[in-house]
Amino acid sequence: MWLLMLPAMVPVLLFSVGPLLYGIGLAFTDARNTRVHETSFVGLENFTRMLSDEQFWASFQIGAIWSVSVTVLQFLAALGLALLLNMNLRFRSVARVLAVVPWAMPPVVIGLMWKLVYHPDAGILNGLLGTDVNWLADFSLALPAIIVVGVWTGMPQTTVVLLAGLQNVPKELYEAGEVDGAGRWRRFWNITLPQLRPVIVAITSLDFVWNFNQFGLVYVLTQGGPGGRTRLPMLFAYEEAFRYRAAGYASMLGLAMAIVVLAVLGLYLWRQMREAK
């Protein structure tokens, strides 16, 4: 059996487990991305530096705002779209295909497209509003602007998952609700949401992890600017590794973010096991 699993395990060990263990090891060293520097073990020095790093905590706060906002807003938008696509409407199949178009687009392409939308001189948004706002360079508007892009980007997969959940709700429950005199709102609140609860918990947990680890989309849009107002934790770690050459410290930042992600996943699995009992 192990011989049969070996072809699948080797790439995972080489390209996933190996780099992960190497990164964890670097987190406890003073490694730098230079040829002349000799790496030495520094213990928890990078950890204590991270705890006292105001820029890291600022990026972590921005990352938390970004992750929670995008996750909640894309869930609400996806739920509304899923309910609409679940109705017996004309051209429903075409609408379902169009709804997943952003899902098929790479983050870099999406970022470039939305940069054109937000362009201060030739952007569609300013043209519609009759303004000349530089959305991605404004200190107060840059974060909300990229949150909108994040919602638009992540909504399709959430819509697909919620639509699949809606189609698995037994129709008999709705028929029984109608017999009891329940209106649409009561049927939605007392039947649809309880039936979708496992799906909602699963997809929102995964969305939070994906959003917290977001890098490419925000890098293309703002590169963390203006003035660090959109610098997510992944962007901060990237800058430490490749701009300031602090590979050891950047590895510690990555390890800390991995622990946050594992904590969220652990909470999700704990809830699932608790509900199963």
PDB file of C-alpha atoms in Angstrom, residues 132-258:
ATOM      1  CA  ASP A 132     -12.004  62.480  -9.786  1.00  0.00           C
ATOM      2  CA  VAL A 133     -11.234  60.477  -6.627  1.00  0.00           C
ATOM      3  CA  ASN A 134      -8.042  58.435  -6.494  1.00  0.00           C
ATOM      4  CA  TRP A 135      -9.682  55.497  -4.735  1.00  0.00           C
ATOM      5  CA  LEU A 136      -6.597  53.342  -4.219  1.00  0.00           C
ATOM      6  CA  ALA A 137      -4.369  56.225  -3.055  1.00  0.00           C
ATOM      7  CA  ASP A 138      -6.772  57.844  -0.600  1.00  0.00           C
ATOM      8  CA  PHE A 139      -5.943  57.080   3.041  1.00  0.00           C
ATOM      9  CA  SER A 140      -9.588  56.696   4.051  1.00  0.00           C
ATOM     10  CA  LEU A 141     -10.917  55.006   0.892  1.00  0.00           C
ATOM     11  CA  ALA A 142      -8.191  52.530  -0.083  1.00  0.00           C
ATOM     12  CA  LEU A 143      -9.177  49.800   2.408  1.00  0.00           C
ATOM     13  CA  PRO A 144     -12.940  49.972   1.659  1.00  0.00           C
ATOM     14  CA  ALA A 145     -12.087  49.966  -2.064  1.00  0.00           C
ATOM     15  CA  ILE A 146     -10.078  46.744  -1.874  1.00  0.00           C
ATOM     16  CA  ILE A 147     -12.721  45.196   0.412  1.00  0.00           C
ATOM     17  CA  VAL A 148     -15.232  45.688  -2.419  1.00  0.00           C
ATOM     18  CA  VAL A 149     -12.849  43.900  -4.786  1.00  0.00           C
ATOM     19  CA  GLY A 150     -12.351  41.091  -2.267  1.00  0.00           C
ATOM     20  CA  VAL A 151     -16.110  40.615  -1.941  1.00  0.00           C
ATOM     21  CA  TRP A 152     -16.568  40.567  -5.722  1.00  0.00           C
ATOM     22  CA  THR A 153     -13.719  38.076  -6.113  1.00  0.00           C
ATOM     23  CA  GLY A 154     -14.752  35.620  -3.399  1.00  0.00           C
ATOM     24  CA  MET A 155     -18.521  35.745  -3.856  1.00  0.00           C
ATOM     25  CA  PRO A 156     -18.820  33.137  -6.672  1.00  0.00           C
ATOM     26  CA  GLN A 157     -17.480  30.112  -4.767  1.00  0.00           C
ATOM     27  CA  THR A 158     -19.558  31.037  -1.723  1.00  0.00           C
ATOM     28  CA  THR A 159     -22.612  31.359  -3.973  1.00  0.00           C
ATOM     29  CA  VAL A 160     -22.017  27.933  -5.505  1.00  0.00           C
ATOM     30  CA  VAL A 161     -21.677  26.275  -2.099  1.00  0.00           C
ATOM     31  CA  LEU A 162     -24.796  27.981  -0.697  1.00  0.00           C
ATOM     32  CA  LEU A 163     -26.772  27.187  -3.862  1.00  0.00           C
ATOM     33  CA  ALA A 164     -25.847  23.515  -3.511  1.00  0.00           C
ATOM     34  CA  GLY A 165     -27.016  23.663   0.100  1.00  0.00           C
ATOM     35  CA  LEU A 166     -30.315  25.290  -0.883  1.00  0.00           C
ATOM     36  CA  GLN A 167     -31.011  22.582  -3.440  1.00  0.00           C
ATOM     37  CA  ASN A 168     -30.559  19.929  -0.742  1.00  0.00           C
ATOM     38  CA  VAL A 169     -33.215  21.423   1.555  1.00  0.00           C
ATOM     39  CA  PRO A 170     -36.233  19.046   1.464  1.00  0.00           C
ATOM     40  CA  LYS A 171     -39.177  20.660  -0.324  1.00  0.00           C
ATOM     41  CA  GLU A 172     -41.514  18.938   2.127  1.00  0.00           C
ATOM     42  CA  LEU A 173     -40.355  21.332   4.840  1.00  0.00           C
ATOM     43  CA  TYR A 174     -41.436  24.347   2.777  1.00  0.00           C
ATOM     44  CA  GLU A 175     -44.762  22.686   1.943  1.00  0.00           C
ATOM     45  CA  ALA A 176     -45.367  21.996   5.640  1.00  0.00           C
ATOM     46  CA  GLY A 177     -44.509  25.616   6.433  1.00  0.00           C
ATOM     47  CA  GLU A 178     -47.017  26.871   3.867  1.00  0.00           C
ATOM     48  CA  VAL A 179     -49.695  24.613   5.332  1.00  0.00           C
ATOM     49  CA  ASP A 180     -48.972  26.091   8.780  1.00  0.00           C
ATOM     50  CA  GLY A 181     -49.396  29.581   7.337  1.00  0.00           C
ATOM     51  CA  ALA A 182     -45.732  30.622   7.459  1.00  0.00           C
ATOM     52  CA  GLY A 183     -44.799  33.455   5.112  1.00  0.00           C
ATOM     53  CA  ARG A 184     -41.633  33.704   3.077  1.00  0.00           C
ATOM     54  CA  TRP A 185     -39.643  35.388   5.839  1.00  0.00           C
ATOM     55  CA  ARG A 186     -40.643  32.834   8.463  1.00  0.00           C
ATOM     56  CA  ARG A 187     -39.857  29.950   6.092  1.00  0.00           C
ATOM     57  CA  PHE A 188     -36.476  31.486   5.381  1.00  0.00           C
ATOM     58  CA  TRP A 189     -35.696  32.111   9.055  1.00  0.00           C
ATOM     59  CA  ASN A 190     -37.060  28.841  10.471  1.00  0.00           C
ATOM     60  CA  ILE A 191     -36.342  26.416   7.619  1.00  0.00           C
ATOM     61  CA  THR A 192     -33.713  27.688   5.195  1.00  0.00           C
ATOM     62  CA  LEU A 193     -31.155  29.079   7.639  1.00  0.00           C
ATOM     63  CA  PRO A 194     -31.242  26.100  10.066  1.00  0.00           C
ATOM     64  CA  GLN A 195     -30.862  23.689   7.150  1.00  0.00           C
ATOM     65  CA  LEU A 196     -27.952  25.702   5.771  1.00  0.00           C
ATOM     66  CA  ARG A 197     -26.177  26.076   9.110  1.00  0.00           C
ATOM     67  CA  PRO A 198     -23.493  23.374   8.546  1.00  0.00           C
ATOM     68  CA  VAL A 199     -22.797  24.762   5.066  1.00  0.00           C
ATOM     69  CA  ILE A 200     -22.641  28.332   6.382  1.00  0.00           C
ATOM     70  CA  VAL A 201     -20.186  27.445   9.147  1.00  0.00           C
ATOM     71  CA  ALA A 202     -17.963  25.523   6.732  1.00  0.00           C
ATOM     72  CA  ILE A 203     -17.838  28.089   3.926  1.00  0.00           C
ATOM     73  CA  THR A 204     -17.425  31.127   6.193  1.00  0.00           C
ATOM     74  CA  SER A 205     -14.558  29.419   8.041  1.00  0.00           C
ATOM     75  CA  LEU A 206     -12.814  28.594   4.770  1.00  0.00           C
ATOM     76  CA  ASP A 207     -13.498  32.077   3.402  1.00  0.00           C
ATOM     77  CA  PHE A 208     -11.941  33.648   6.491  1.00  0.00           C
ATOM     78  CA  VAL A 209      -8.795  31.528   6.067  1.00  0.00           C
ATOM     79  CA  TRP A 210      -8.549  32.357   2.352  1.00  0.00           C
ATOM     80  CA  ASN A 211      -9.114  36.053   2.956  1.00  0.00           C
ATOM     81  CA  PHE A 212      -6.647  36.239   5.837  1.00  0.00           C
ATOM     82  CA  ASN A 213      -3.978  34.672   3.616  1.00  0.00           C
ATOM     83  CA  GLN A 214      -4.750  36.971   0.679  1.00  0.00           C
ATOM     84  CA  PHE A 215      -1.687  38.368  -1.044  1.00  0.00           C
ATOM     85  CA  GLY A 216      -1.730  38.569  -4.844  1.00  0.00           C
ATOM     86  CA  LEU A 217      -4.932  40.572  -5.257  1.00  0.00           C
ATOM     87  CA  VAL A 218      -4.021  43.299  -2.752  1.00  0.00           C
ATOM     88  CA  TYR A 219      -0.410  43.405  -3.935  1.00  0.00           C
ATOM     89  CA  VAL A 220      -1.506  44.141  -7.495  1.00  0.00           C
ATOM     90  CA  LEU A 221      -4.044  46.740  -6.350  1.00  0.00           C
ATOM     91  CA  THR A 222      -2.077  48.780  -3.818  1.00  0.00           C
ATOM     92  CA  GLN A 223       1.133  46.950  -2.783  1.00  0.00           C
ATOM     93  CA  GLY A 224       0.075  47.729   0.776  1.00  0.00           C
ATOM     94  CA  GLY A 225      -0.271  51.481   0.284  1.00  0.00           C
ATOM     95  CA  PRO A 226      -1.029  54.242   0.752  1.00  0.00           C
ATOM     96  CA  GLY A 227       1.115  54.570   3.848  1.00  0.00           C
ATOM     97  CA  GLY A 228       0.530  50.963   4.861  1.00  0.00           C
ATOM     98  CA  ARG A 229      -3.260  51.409   5.078  1.00  0.00           C
ATOM     99  CA  THR A 230      -3.831  48.206   3.070  1.00  0.00           C
ATOM    100  CA  ARG A 231      -0.753  46.287   4.214  1.00  0.00           C
ATOM    101  CA  LEU A 232      -2.127  42.877   5.118  1.00  0.00           C
ATOM    102  CA  PRO A 233      -0.008  40.527   7.284  1.00  0.00           C
ATOM    103  CA  MET A 234       1.098  38.528   4.235  1.00  0.00           C
ATOM    104  CA  LEU A 235       2.263  41.727   2.543  1.00  0.00           C
ATOM    105  CA  PHE A 236       4.147  42.747   5.675  1.00  0.00           C
ATOM    106  CA  ALA A 237       5.898  39.359   5.825  1.00  0.00           C
ATOM    107  CA  TYR A 238       6.720  39.615   2.112  1.00  0.00           C
ATOM    108  CA  GLU A 239       8.318  43.029   2.588  1.00  0.00           C
ATOM    109  CA  GLU A 240      10.376  41.799   5.522  1.00  0.00           C
ATOM    110  CA  ALA A 241      11.624  38.825   3.493  1.00  0.00           C
ATOM    111  CA  PHE A 242      12.319  40.397   0.103  1.00  0.00           C
ATOM    112  CA  ARG A 243      12.685  44.127   0.696  1.00  0.00           C
ATOM    113  CA  TYR A 244      14.550  44.084   4.014  1.00  0.00           C
ATOM    114  CA  ARG A 245      16.079  40.590   3.529  1.00  0.00           C
ATOM    115  CA  ALA A 246      15.033  39.455   7.023  1.00  0.00           C
ATOM    116  CA  ALA A 247      14.185  35.854   6.113  1.00  0.00           C
ATOM    117  CA  GLY A 248      14.248  34.605   9.713  1.00  0.00           C
ATOM    118  CA  TYR A 249      11.891  37.294  10.987  1.00  0.00           C
ATOM    119  CA  ALA A 250       9.586  36.864   7.983  1.00  0.00           C
ATOM    120  CA  SER A 251       9.438  33.123   8.703  1.00  0.00           C
ATOM    121  CA  MET A 252       8.359  33.874  12.271  1.00  0.00           C
ATOM    122  CA  LEU A 253       5.618  36.155  10.921  1.00  0.00           C
ATOM    123  CA  GLY A 254       4.465  33.376   8.605  1.00  0.00           C
ATOM    124  CA  LEU A 255       4.497  30.906  11.497  1.00  0.00           C
ATOM    125  CA  ALA A 256       2.372  33.244  13.618  1.00  0.00           C
ATOM    126  CA  MET A 257      -0.185  33.636  10.818  1.00  0.00           C
ATOM    127  CA  ALA A 258      -0.246  29.875  10.301  1.00  0.00           C
TER     128      ALA A 258
END
